[in-house]
Amino acid sequence: MMNGRMMDFPLTLTHLMERARRFFPETEVVSRAPDGSLHRHTWAQVYGRTAKLAHALTRLGVEPGERVATLAWNHHRHLEAYFAAPMMGAVVHTLNLRLHPNEIGYIARHAEDAIVLVDRSLLPLFEQFAASVPTIRHVVVMPDSGPAPEGRTDYEALLAPERDDFEWPKLDENAAAQICYTSGTTGNPKGVVYSHRSSVLHALAACLADSIGVSMHDTVLPVVPMFHANAWGLPHACAAAGARVVFPGPKLDPESLLDLMASERVTCAAGVPTIWLGILALLDQNPKKWDLSRLRQMVIGGSAAPASMIDGFQERHGLTVTHAWGMTETNPLGTIARVKPSIERAGDKGKTLQVRASQGFPVPFVETRHCDDTGKILPWDGKTMGELEVRGPWVAASYMGDEGQDRWAKDGWFKTGDVVTIDPEGYVRITDRSKDVIKSGGEWISSVALENLLMAHPAVLEAAVFAGRHPRWDERPIAAIVVKKGMAVTEAELAAHLESRVSKIWMPDAYVFLEQIPRTSTGKFLKTRLRETYGGMLEKAAEGR
Ligand code: AMP
């Protein structure tokens, strides 16, 4: 073998932040506070404040590899923590503020968090678990809603005396940079430990034109929380590209987001479908109220984006959805639904929409396959269902503490738990999370496919389909429906809407009408709750008969 003669240059987050400061010092990082006011910083200022934070953390005794936790909304201080801890050789650990306090406590103990940076507005939540985490040495309050209370360390006061430059250590690119726990609905959450290298490569992948395509011309609005898979890597990608960033803080209702997108001329926004369903409904009611002419794409993932939503945004409002798939374990970008030129050229609108509503094909360096229960690799025929497995440089190789080792196949591929088909072009289509598949008689019914169809009904805002226990068929589909404001729809009308589109076996046995579908901590439909509450209704009905 002949060796290449190129430099061995470590892939670290330090380079991304230094690049943003050097080449985009005036580019803005905008944050909206809980009271709605906007705070404007620049990448140069964020860099300076990152250095100050690193000095302050050093003064507090933070050692290499130690965990600096955040309990915070999306804002510039959170961004500073995102970079300061890893760049000084420590590890930032993003705590999910939507979890139950006991669960956050478990995660903080498990990760052995030493320092916690907490939003003032979230102090009441923090107090509910703080005492259960013996490893915490210091608590720093980020004053998002007024200065820290008496007796608490205030972030701004802590930073004030420090220098705005730092001699960043030379780091090994494989050093841990960030930890994020899975929001697993079964079993304890597991810690995913990203390295500098994996985060840097992921950031570069997010900047590719056929991926998210983050560029210096963009103004990026990460609606996705910074505690949900690193806000999908967008903070790192924005630093790498020199993009302008707008952080929404805690106001995530459709109206506040639309106001922010219009006033800050956002070009690229990202979040889970539940956010965008609300936004689409509001836009339909007020199609002219907001000027979104700058918005080049909304990146949607985390659960399946319904085809009707993708089409609705495009046809009624000229807005483009980019559908992507990923997981906490994949940093998260895995696949993205870009339409290949050959499909575009064919000009078949229906097929194009089908592709845009798929989970897409992998970005470079992510590899996919799907397997049956015995581990046999299945054909890419667009029909055969199996569990999606992935590998790549930003896919987890193990969890913290080596838990959950059964999630990896013998040859190292990561088992996602998603049931998919893969077509000959490589497009992945999720039919279900394996635990959400409805097993009726011998047949597997895709809850995702039914939800997609139901959400295409003009009166339906949200639909979640889940398994009801059934005395004869084991399980049968039940549909939970949220009707759009000012509209009405009956069970019979929904059944009629589905009838021509699915086989008889797939037709839901029952409908429940709700004000809102319960959500997980990352904004997905919480089907376990639906199953707990309504899963027995078919059995009861059968007894009653
Ligand atoms: P999390 O680790 O919380 O981000 O959850 C990852 C899971 O979310 C995946 O395993 C999928 O089940 C689901 N998911 C993510 N993106 C999509 C998508 N575009 N369509 C359907 N499901 C998705």
XYZ file of N, CA, C and O in Angstrom, residues 163-294:
528
model
N -12.000 37.143 29.898
C -11.465 37.577 28.593
C -12.251 36.942 27.456
O -12.746 35.819 27.581
N -12.296 37.690 26.333
C -13.105 37.165 25.225
C -12.274 36.415 24.190
O -12.648 36.335 23.026
N -11.123 35.910 24.645
C -10.401 34.962 23.796
C -9.872 33.850 24.677
O -9.775 34.025 25.894
N -9.562 32.734 24.069
C -9.206 31.561 24.869
C -8.198 30.760 24.069
O -8.304 30.655 22.847
N -7.209 30.231 24.750
C -6.288 29.357 24.035
C -6.866 27.952 24.035
O -6.688 27.200 24.988
N -7.589 27.656 22.994
C -8.300 26.370 22.963
C -7.301 25.221 22.897
O -6.330 25.297 22.150
N -7.535 24.183 23.664
C -6.589 23.058 23.633
C -6.663 22.306 22.302
O -7.684 22.349 21.624
N -5.561 21.668 21.964
C -5.563 20.771 20.778
C -6.294 19.509 21.182
O -5.897 18.837 22.129
N -7.337 19.188 20.491
C -8.156 18.048 20.908
C -8.025 16.891 19.934
O -7.785 17.099 18.740
N -8.234 15.723 20.468
C -8.353 14.533 19.618
C -9.746 14.587 18.991
O -10.740 14.799 19.694
N -9.842 14.382 17.697
C -11.159 14.481 17.051
C -12.137 13.419 17.559
O -13.339 13.555 17.402
N -11.629 12.376 18.173
C -12.531 11.345 18.708
C -13.000 11.641 20.129
O -13.753 10.852 20.714
N -12.542 12.758 20.688
C -12.990 13.124 22.045
C -14.488 13.381 22.025
O -15.031 13.885 21.036
N -15.155 13.047 23.128
C -16.592 13.312 23.236
C -16.840 14.817 23.212
O -16.072 15.587 23.810
N -17.886 15.233 22.532
C -18.226 16.656 22.456
C -19.583 16.931 23.094
O -19.770 17.929 23.778
N -20.526 16.023 22.863
C -21.903 16.251 23.307
C -22.537 14.941 23.715
O -22.189 13.893 23.168
N -23.482 15.038 24.621
C -24.288 13.861 24.968
C -25.754 14.251 24.862
O -26.160 15.322 25.308
N -26.526 13.360 24.252
C -27.971 13.558 24.203
C -28.609 12.207 24.480
O -28.171 11.198 23.915
N -29.612 12.182 25.333
C -30.267 10.913 25.639
C -31.423 10.673 24.677
O -32.095 11.622 24.261
N -31.638 9.414 24.352
C -32.774 9.072 23.501
C -34.045 9.352 24.286
O -34.048 9.279 25.517
N -35.100 9.652 23.549
C -36.361 9.917 24.249
C -37.181 8.640 24.262
O -38.380 8.663 24.103
N -36.499 7.517 24.422
C -37.110 6.190 24.343
C -38.393 6.071 25.161
O -38.395 6.411 26.339
N -39.442 5.599 24.493
C -40.705 5.465 25.215
C -40.768 4.132 25.959
O -41.649 3.904 26.751
N -39.816 3.234 25.663
C -39.749 1.998 26.450
C -38.373 1.917 27.089
O -37.381 2.240 26.456
N -38.330 1.501 28.337
C -37.061 1.361 29.044
C -36.482 2.721 29.375
O -37.056 3.758 29.043
N -35.346 2.714 30.034
C -34.705 3.969 30.402
C -34.075 4.628 29.186
O -33.632 3.941 28.267
N -34.037 5.961 29.177
C -33.355 6.650 28.082
C -31.878 6.232 28.043
O -31.294 5.938 29.080
N -31.312 6.219 26.843
C -29.910 5.818 26.686
C -29.096 7.024 26.211
O -29.572 7.812 25.394
N -27.856 7.111 26.686
C -27.008 8.248 26.335
C -26.259 8.008 25.035
O -25.557 7.014 24.878
N -26.421 8.940 24.097
C -25.668 8.890 22.840
C -24.545 9.920 22.964
O -24.797 11.085 23.283
N -23.324 9.470 22.755
C -22.158 10.337 22.971
C -21.529 10.663 21.618
O -20.909 9.814 20.987
N -21.709 11.907 21.182
C -21.165 12.333 19.893
C -19.716 12.762 20.092
O -19.364 13.338 21.123
N -18.912 12.535 19.074
C -17.526 13.009 19.137
C -17.414 14.297 18.317
O -18.308 14.625 17.529
N -16.293 15.004 18.490
C -16.046 16.178 17.640
C -16.108 15.760 16.173
O -16.743 16.410 15.352
N -15.440 14.659 15.886
C -15.381 14.190 14.498
C -16.778 13.926 13.929
O -17.112 14.379 12.832
N -17.617 13.219 14.700
C -18.932 12.878 14.153
C -19.768 14.140 13.955
O -20.478 14.273 12.965
N -19.656 15.082 14.892
C -20.451 16.303 14.758
C -19.968 17.164 13.589
O -20.782 17.789 12.902
N -18.666 17.206 13.382
C -18.120 18.004 12.275
C -18.536 17.389 10.934
O -19.018 18.086 10.038
N -18.369 16.080 10.816
C -18.746 15.434 9.548
C -20.236 15.596 9.293
O -20.668 15.841 8.163
N -21.030 15.486 10.352
C -22.477 15.653 10.215
C -22.797 17.078 9.768
O -23.657 17.296 8.910
N -22.089 18.058 10.345
C -22.331 19.456 9.961
C -22.032 19.643 8.476
O -22.792 20.297 7.753
N -20.935 19.074 8.014
C -20.588 19.213 6.597
C -21.644 18.540 5.728
O -22.042 19.075 4.692
N -22.117 17.378 6.180
C -23.149 16.679 5.400
C -24.422 17.520 5.338
O -25.100 17.558 4.308
N -24.757 18.203 6.429
C -25.965 19.030 6.442
C -25.831 20.205 5.467
O -26.823 20.757 5.012
N -24.593 20.596 5.174
C -24.370 21.734 4.272
C -24.374 21.327 2.792
O -24.369 22.197 1.923
N -24.357 20.056 2.503
C -24.348 19.635 1.093
C -25.617 20.101 0.387
O -26.703 20.082 0.966
N -25.464 20.457 -0.888
C -26.594 21.020 -1.639
C -27.790 20.082 -1.681
O -28.931 20.522 -1.580
N -27.548 18.787 -1.828
C -28.670 17.851 -1.934
C -29.087 17.292 -0.583
O -29.896 16.365 -0.497
N -28.508 17.875 0.466
C -28.932 17.511 1.816
C -29.788 18.689 2.309
O -30.703 19.111 1.611
N -29.496 19.238 3.492
C -30.266 20.415 3.917
C -29.748 21.644 3.159
O -30.483 22.584 2.888
N -28.464 21.610 2.821
C -27.901 22.686 2.005
C -27.750 24.004 2.749
O -27.953 25.076 2.178
N -27.373 23.932 4.038
C -27.185 25.172 4.814
C -26.040 25.966 4.193
O -24.970 25.418 3.931
N -26.264 27.253 3.950
C -25.212 28.065 3.330
C -25.140 29.433 3.986
O -25.991 29.793 4.792
N -24.122 30.186 3.612
C -23.935 31.528 4.179
C -25.054 32.483 3.738
O -25.188 33.556 4.282
N -25.842 32.076 2.756
C -26.968 32.909 2.324
C -28.219 32.640 3.148
O -29.240 33.289 2.951
N -28.150 31.656 4.034
C -29.348 31.249 4.771
C -29.545 32.019 6.074
O -28.576 32.462 6.706
N -30.821 32.136 6.445
C -31.189 32.480 7.817
C -31.953 31.275 8.336
O -33.032 30.959 7.830
N -31.360 30.589 9.296
C -31.895 29.298 9.731
C -32.649 29.448 11.051
O -32.138 30.063 11.996
N -33.848 28.904 11.087
C -34.653 28.919 12.314
C -34.783 27.480 12.832
O -35.610 26.714 12.329
N -33.979 27.105 13.824
C -34.168 25.766 14.385
C -35.329 25.801 15.379
O -35.166 26.262 16.508
N -36.494 25.345 14.931
C -37.624 25.218 15.850
C -37.396 23.973 16.706
O -37.750 23.920 17.872
N -36.777 22.969 16.084
C -36.447 21.752 16.816
C -35.552 22.137 17.994
O -34.601 22.896 17.837
N -35.902 21.637 19.193
C -35.147 22.056 20.365
C -33.678 21.627 20.325
O -33.344 20.598 19.737
N -32.845 22.405 20.979
C -31.416 22.067 21.015
C -31.175 20.823 21.861
O -30.084 20.265 21.830
N -32.206 20.381 22.609
C -32.049 19.133 23.365
C -32.574 17.934 22.580
O -32.588 16.822 23.080
N -33.056 18.140 21.372
C -33.525 17.024 20.548
C -32.510 16.764 19.438
O -32.504 17.450 18.419
N -31.635 15.775 19.676
C -30.607 15.416 18.688
C -29.879 16.659 18.168
O -29.807 16.907 16.967
N -29.351 17.447 19.102
C -28.523 18.622 18.755
C -29.218 19.606 17.830
O -28.581 20.202 16.965
N -30.516 19.787 18.012
C -31.260 20.634 17.065
C -30.922 20.211 15.639
O -30.748 21.033 14.745
N -30.856 18.894 15.475
C -30.576 18.271 14.175
C -29.238 18.741 13.575
O -29.077 18.790 12.349
N -28.314 19.107 14.471
C -26.979 19.492 14.005
C -26.928 20.871 13.382
O -25.880 21.311 12.904
N -28.060 21.608 13.420
C -28.087 22.897 12.718
C -27.152 23.939 13.326
O -26.523 24.694 12.580
N -27.035 24.028 14.664
C -26.091 25.018 15.191
C -24.672 24.810 14.646
O -23.991 25.775 14.286
N -24.245 23.551 14.556
C -22.905 23.282 14.017
C -22.840 23.608 12.527
O -21.866 24.198 12.054
N -23.895 23.220 11.795
C -23.900 23.472 10.353
C -23.890 24.980 10.078
O -23.218 25.450 9.150
N -24.624 25.737 10.894
C -24.676 27.197 10.689
C -23.312 27.823 10.949
O -22.894 28.738 10.225
N -22.617 27.333 11.963
C -21.265 27.851 12.218
C -20.355 27.499 11.051
O -19.578 28.339 10.572
N -20.462 26.268 10.569
C -19.596 25.826 9.470
C -19.826 26.677 8.220
O -18.884 27.065 7.539
N -21.089 26.979 7.958
C -21.419 27.691 6.718
C -21.370 29.208 6.887
O -21.297 29.936 5.911
N -21.445 29.680 8.130
C -21.550 31.121 8.361
C -22.962 31.622 8.123
O -23.180 32.750 7.676
N -23.942 30.784 8.420
C -25.341 31.177 8.220
C -25.803 32.095 9.351
O -25.250 32.088 10.451
N -26.835 32.873 9.049
C -27.492 33.670 10.076
C -28.456 32.734 10.812
O -29.073 31.864 10.193
N -28.563 32.905 12.128
C -29.401 31.989 12.907
C -30.459 32.782 13.664
O -30.178 33.869 14.180
N -31.659 32.221 13.738
C -32.720 32.819 14.551
C -33.218 31.745 15.516
O -33.684 30.688 15.092
N -33.079 32.030 16.811
C -33.543 31.072 17.823
C -34.891 31.528 18.376
O -35.032 32.679 18.789
N -35.871 30.615 18.429
C -37.225 31.038 18.786
C -37.525 31.124 20.281
O -38.610 31.590 20.635
N -36.600 30.671 21.160
C -36.947 30.658 22.591
C -38.138 29.755 22.825
O -38.391 28.815 22.056
N -38.914 30.020 23.893
C -39.999 29.086 24.230
C -41.299 29.274 23.454
O -42.190 28.447 23.573
N -41.436 30.346 22.672
C -42.724 30.587 21.991
C -42.791 29.809 20.693
O -42.266 30.247 19.671
N -43.477 28.670 20.735
C -43.463 27.782 19.579
C -44.860 27.570 18.991
O -45.086 26.622 18.248
N -45.802 28.456 19.320
C -47.138 28.340 18.727
C -47.063 28.847 17.283
O -46.167 29.619 16.925
N -48.000 28.375 16.431
C -47.919 28.713 14.997
C -47.820 30.214 14.728
O -47.019 30.661 13.915
N -48.608 31.007 15.429
C -48.622 32.449 15.143
C -47.258 33.081 15.461
O -46.716 33.848 14.657
N -46.700 32.755 16.620
C -45.396 33.334 16.992
C -44.326 32.916 15.995
O -43.447 33.714 15.645
N -44.382 31.664 15.540
C -43.358 31.203 14.602
C -43.518 31.889 13.249
O -42.531 32.298 12.631
N -44.761 32.044 12.801
C -44.976 32.709 11.516
C -44.526 34.173 11.591
O -43.892 34.686 10.662
N -44.845 34.836 12.709
C -44.380 36.229 12.889
C -42.860 36.305 12.762
O -42.311 37.160 12.079
N -42.202 35.357 13.443
C -40.739 35.378 13.470
C -40.158 35.065 12.086
O -39.210 35.720 11.640
N -40.749 34.097 11.407
C -40.240 33.742 10.070
C -40.374 34.921 9.115
O -39.492 35.181 8.304
N -41.490 35.637 9.229
C -41.707 36.769 8.325
C -40.792 37.937 8.701
O -40.078 38.468 7.855
N -40.758 38.297 9.995
C -40.022 39.511 10.374
C -38.512 39.315 10.232
O -37.796 40.236 9.884
N -38.033 38.101 10.466
C -36.581 37.868 10.370
C -36.173 37.296 9.019
O -35.037 36.894 8.826
N -37.117 37.244 8.108
C -36.839 36.783 6.740
C -36.083 35.457 6.732
O -35.010 35.293 6.127
N -36.674 34.493 7.441
C -36.077 33.164 7.562
C -36.102 32.456 6.208
O -37.092 32.535 5.481
N -34.999 31.780 5.887
C -34.941 31.046 4.609
C -35.086 29.540 4.809
O -35.449 28.821 3.883
N -34.738 29.061 6.003
C -34.746 27.608 6.236
C -35.170 27.373 7.686
O -34.514 27.858 8.603
N -36.300 26.692 7.863
C -36.776 26.415 9.218
C -36.856 24.906 9.385
O -37.022 24.188 8.399
N -36.754 24.434 10.622
C -36.733 22.981 10.820
C -37.489 22.603 12.079
O -37.319 23.238 13.122
N -38.323 21.553 11.963
C -39.065 21.093 13.134
C -39.882 19.847 12.827
O -39.896 19.365 11.686
N -40.577 19.357 13.853
C -41.359 18.115 13.693
C -42.727 18.427 13.058
O -43.192 19.559 13.114
N -43.375 17.412 12.459
C -44.632 17.653 11.725
C -45.724 18.317 12.562
O -46.481 19.137 12.030
N -45.825 17.987 13.852
C -46.920 18.573 14.636
C -46.862 20.102 14.607
O -47.890 20.768 14.563
N -45.656 20.665 14.621
C -45.490 22.125 14.540
C -46.039 22.631 13.201
O -46.783 23.604 13.129
N -45.691 21.930 12.133
C -46.030 22.429 10.793
C -47.486 22.186 10.442
O -48.055 22.913 9.629
N -48.102 21.171 11.057
C -49.544 20.978 10.825
C -50.298 22.202 11.331
O -51.207 22.714 10.673
N -49.896 22.683 12.500
C -50.532 23.885 13.068
C -50.273 25.104 12.203
O -51.161 25.936 11.995
N -49.062 25.206 11.693
C -48.708 26.353 10.856
C -49.509 26.331 9.552
O -50.035 27.359 9.118
N -49.636 25.155 8.956
C -50.388 25.056 7.699
C -51.856 25.444 7.917
O -52.435 26.192 7.114
N -52.434 24.973 9.022
C -53.845 25.302 9.286
C -54.019 26.818 9.426
O -54.975 27.396 8.904
N -53.087 27.470 10.119
C -53.188 28.917 10.314
C -52.972 29.669 8.995
O -53.661 30.663 8.716
N -52.047 29.187 8.196
C -51.811 29.819 6.885
C -53.044 29.679 5.994
O -53.390 30.594 5.257
N -53.702 28.516 6.079
C -54.907 28.314 5.269
C -55.991 29.325 5.646
O -56.722 29.813 4.795
N -56.053 29.640 6.948
C -57.056 30.626 7.397
C -56.668 32.055 6.995
O -57.513 32.901 6.749
N -55.349 32.331 7.002
C -54.865 33.697 6.711
C -53.761 33.632 5.657
O -52.592 33.877 5.944
N -54.131 33.305 4.429
C -53.074 33.046 3.439
C -52.196 34.258 3.129
O -51.075 34.098 2.673
N -52.688 35.461 3.385
C -51.928 36.656 2.957
C -51.236 37.365 4.115
O -50.544 38.352 3.922
N -51.448 36.897 5.330
C -51.009 37.683 6.485
C -49.482 37.785 6.598
O -48.957 38.803 7.023
N -48.762 36.734 6.248
C -47.316 36.726 6.454
C -46.573 36.690 5.121
O -46.944 35.930 4.221
N -45.507 37.489 5.032
C -44.665 37.445 3.835
C -43.560 36.401 4.065
O -42.606 36.652 4.798
N -43.740 35.249 3.437
C -42.758 34.171 3.608
C -41.979 33.949 2.318
O -41.483 32.858 2.043
N -41.858 35.019 1.542
C -41.241 34.867 0.215
C -39.772 34.447 0.312
O -39.215 33.920 -0.639
N -39.151 34.692 1.469
C -37.744 34.301 1.609
C -37.560 32.828 1.950
O -36.469 32.295 1.855
